Amino acid sequence: MDDDKFFAIALEEAKKGFHDGGVPIGAVLVSKDGQILGKGCNKRVQEGSVTKHGEMSALEASSPGTSLPPPAAVYKGATMYSTLLPCVMCTGACLLYGIGRVVYGSGADQNLKFDTVKILESYGVETVCVGNRESEEMMARWVRENPERYGREPWAEG
């Protein structure tokens, strides 16, 4: 699997979301044979959604325009690329659909409450942190520029 190539696509999705005023988290879901199943960015701000995280957008994009999602077997062994470590909700979605690998840019602050790496690995999911500084800086900039919105994020509560 070409982690650099697919992570770069996730980073481009994060940039799109950031430029639209949203939380800069992008994701791309790639099948075990290297096909992009879906990609997306966090759209919580743009759509006023509590669940439209980057990973959830990528999962949703994997069945565009269909009344039924693909069978769960399509996701078995897939890799979720995310610019930040998935939150507990997105971690649960990865586990539910049998996604076998999660490649992320950085750990970021939002997952200090929940050790999602430990959760993923306890279910046999391989995790890879690529330590991407650009994704970290983009998120830090968004937090600085949006203190009123950041304070509403579940991970920002004490």
GROMACS .gro file of C-alpha atoms in nm:
model
  158
    1MET     CA    1   0.000   0.000   0.000
    2ASP     CA    2   0.134   0.345  -0.088
    3ASP     CA    3   0.082   0.523   0.243
    4ASP     CA    4   0.243   0.848   0.123
    5LYS     CA    5   0.017   0.870  -0.181
    6PHE     CA    6  -0.306   0.804   0.006
    7PHE     CA    7  -0.214   1.020   0.304
    8ALA     CA    8  -0.149   1.308   0.061
    9ILE     CA    9  -0.506   1.267  -0.067
   10ALA     CA   10  -0.639   1.282   0.290
   11LEU     CA   11  -0.432   1.596   0.347
   12GLU     CA   12  -0.583   1.759   0.037
   13GLU     CA   13  -0.930   1.679   0.175
   14ALA     CA   14  -0.835   1.845   0.505
   15LYS     CA   15  -0.719   2.155   0.317
   16LYS     CA   16  -1.051   2.173   0.131
   17GLY     CA   17  -1.239   2.158   0.459
   18PHE     CA   18  -1.011   2.420   0.615
   19HIS     CA   19  -1.060   2.658   0.322
   20ASP     CA   20  -1.436   2.616   0.362
   21GLY     CA   21  -1.410   2.718   0.729
   22GLY     CA   22  -1.436   2.366   0.869
   23VAL     CA   23  -1.229   2.158   1.106
   24PRO     CA   24  -0.924   2.058   0.898
   25ILE     CA   25  -0.947   1.681   0.907
   26GLY     CA   26  -0.945   1.479   0.587
   27ALA     CA   27  -0.973   1.108   0.525
   28VAL     CA   28  -0.957   0.854   0.247
   29LEU     CA   29  -1.071   0.493   0.268
   30VAL     CA   30  -0.873   0.250   0.053
   31SER     CA   31  -0.962  -0.114  -0.015
   32LYS     CA   32  -0.713  -0.391   0.053
   33ASP     CA   33  -0.639  -0.401  -0.322
   34GLY     CA   34  -0.554  -0.028  -0.334
   35GLN     CA   35  -0.878   0.118  -0.473
   36ILE     CA   36  -1.015   0.438  -0.324
   37LEU     CA   37  -1.356   0.356  -0.179
   38GLY     CA   38  -1.434   0.706  -0.055
   39LYS     CA   39  -1.277   1.029   0.060
   40GLY     CA   40  -1.397   1.334   0.245
   41CYS     CA   41  -1.334   1.602   0.499
   42ASN     CA   42  -1.481   1.701   0.831
   43LYS     CA   43  -1.802   1.894   0.754
   44ARG     CA   44  -1.933   1.948   1.104
   45VAL     CA   45  -1.911   2.327   1.077
   46GLN     CA   46  -2.023   2.356   0.715
   47GLU     CA   47  -2.325   2.128   0.758
   48GLY     CA   48  -2.397   2.182   1.128
   49SER     CA   49  -2.354   1.809   1.185
   50VAL     CA   50  -2.240   1.636   1.501
   51THR     CA   51  -2.130   1.324   1.311
   52LYS     CA   52  -1.981   1.447   0.982
   53HIS     CA   53  -1.618   1.382   1.074
   54GLY     CA   54  -1.360   1.326   0.801
   55GLU     CA   55  -1.361   0.949   0.843
   56MET     CA   56  -1.740   0.936   0.848
   57SER     CA   57  -1.748   1.146   0.529
   58ALA     CA   58  -1.509   0.901   0.362
   59LEU     CA   59  -1.726   0.606   0.469
   60GLU     CA   60  -2.038   0.782   0.345
   61ALA     CA   61  -1.871   0.862   0.012
   62SER     CA   62  -1.804   0.491  -0.037
   63SER     CA   63  -2.167   0.443  -0.141
   64PRO     CA   64  -2.264   0.761  -0.326
   65GLY     CA   65  -2.611   0.778  -0.470
   66THR     CA   66  -2.713   0.431  -0.362
   67SER     CA   67  -2.994   0.336  -0.132
   68LEU     CA   68  -2.788   0.061   0.031
   69PRO     CA   69  -2.424   0.076   0.135
   70PRO     CA   70  -2.183  -0.180  -0.006
   71PRO     CA   71  -2.168  -0.510   0.180
   72ALA     CA   72  -1.949  -0.498   0.489
   73ALA     CA   73  -1.705  -0.738   0.320
   74VAL     CA   74  -1.593  -0.450   0.096
   75TYR     CA   75  -1.437  -0.283   0.399
   76LYS     CA   76  -1.261  -0.589   0.543
   77GLY     CA   77  -0.888  -0.528   0.542
   78ALA     CA   78  -0.924  -0.172   0.408
   79THR     CA   79  -0.709   0.117   0.530
   80MET     CA   80  -0.846   0.443   0.665
   81TYR     CA   81  -0.609   0.734   0.611
   82SER     CA   82  -0.684   1.033   0.833
   83THR     CA   83  -0.493   1.352   0.890
   84LEU     CA   84  -0.551   1.319   1.264
   85LEU     CA   85  -0.594   1.019   1.490
   86PRO     CA   86  -0.960   0.914   1.465
   87CYS     CA   87  -1.184   1.005   1.756
   88VAL     CA   88  -1.368   0.739   1.951
   89MET     CA   89  -1.675   0.761   1.721
   90CYS     CA   90  -1.469   0.715   1.406
   91THR     CA   91  -1.265   0.445   1.577
   92GLY     CA   92  -1.590   0.261   1.644
   93ALA     CA   93  -1.693   0.292   1.279
   94CYS     CA   94  -1.356   0.149   1.170
   95LEU     CA   95  -1.405  -0.144   1.406
   96LEU     CA   96  -1.766  -0.197   1.301
   97TYR     CA   97  -1.672  -0.227   0.934
   98GLY     CA   98  -1.360  -0.437   0.985
   99ILE     CA   99  -1.113  -0.179   0.861
  100GLY     CA  100  -0.776  -0.343   0.916
  101ARG     CA  101  -0.539  -0.046   0.921
  102VAL     CA  102  -0.554   0.315   1.029
  103VAL     CA  103  -0.283   0.552   0.908
  104TYR     CA  104  -0.295   0.896   1.067
  105GLY     CA  105  -0.098   1.219   1.059
  106SER     CA  106  -0.070   1.295   1.429
  107GLY     CA  107  -0.225   1.216   1.765
  108ALA     CA  108  -0.353   1.570   1.828
  109ASP     CA  109  -0.524   1.689   2.145
  110GLN     CA  110  -0.872   1.556   2.083
  111ASN     CA  111  -0.782   1.201   2.173
  112LEU     CA  112  -0.620   1.250   2.511
  113LYS     CA  113  -0.941   1.138   2.685
  114PHE     CA  114  -0.973   0.823   2.477
  115ASP     CA  115  -0.667   0.621   2.385
  116THR     CA  116  -0.802   0.530   2.043
  117VAL     CA  117  -0.474   0.376   1.933
  118LYS     CA  118  -0.501   0.132   2.222
  119ILE     CA  119  -0.866   0.063   2.134
  120LEU     CA  120  -0.788  -0.003   1.767
  121GLU     CA  121  -0.488  -0.222   1.843
  122SER     CA  122  -0.681  -0.421   2.103
  123TYR     CA  123  -0.907  -0.532   1.818
  124GLY     CA  124  -0.616  -0.623   1.591
  125VAL     CA  125  -0.618  -0.307   1.381
  126GLU     CA  126  -0.274  -0.197   1.268
  127THR     CA  127  -0.207   0.171   1.343
  128VAL     CA  128   0.058   0.384   1.178
  129CYS     CA  129   0.139   0.743   1.273
  130VAL     CA  130   0.318   0.924   0.993
  131GLY     CA  131   0.389   1.228   1.214
  132ASN     CA  132   0.269   1.485   0.962
  133ARG     CA  133   0.356   1.834   1.077
  134GLU     CA  134   0.136   2.006   0.819
  135SER     CA  135  -0.180   1.843   0.952
  136GLU     CA  136  -0.079   1.933   1.310
  137GLU     CA  137  -0.014   2.296   1.215
  138MET     CA  138  -0.339   2.325   1.021
  139MET     CA  139  -0.537   2.198   1.319
  140ALA     CA  140  -0.349   2.430   1.559
  141ARG     CA  141  -0.423   2.724   1.329
  142TRP     CA  142  -0.792   2.633   1.315
  143VAL     CA  143  -0.808   2.617   1.695
  144ARG     CA  144  -0.637   2.960   1.725
  145GLU     CA  145  -0.867   3.116   1.466
  146ASN     CA  146  -1.187   2.954   1.597
  147PRO     CA  147  -1.175   2.959   1.978
  148GLU     CA  148  -1.555   2.984   2.004
  149ARG     CA  149  -1.600   2.678   1.785
  150TYR     CA  150  -1.315   2.482   1.939
  151GLY     CA  151  -1.472   2.527   2.282
  152ARG     CA  152  -1.782   2.347   2.152
  153GLU     CA  153  -1.588   2.037   2.048
  154PRO     CA  154  -1.638   1.736   2.278
  155TRP     CA  155  -1.264   1.683   2.318
  156ALA     CA  156  -1.219   2.046   2.432
  157GLU     CA  157  -1.436   2.002   2.741
  158GLY     CA  158  -1.255   1.951   3.072
   0.00000   0.00000   0.00000
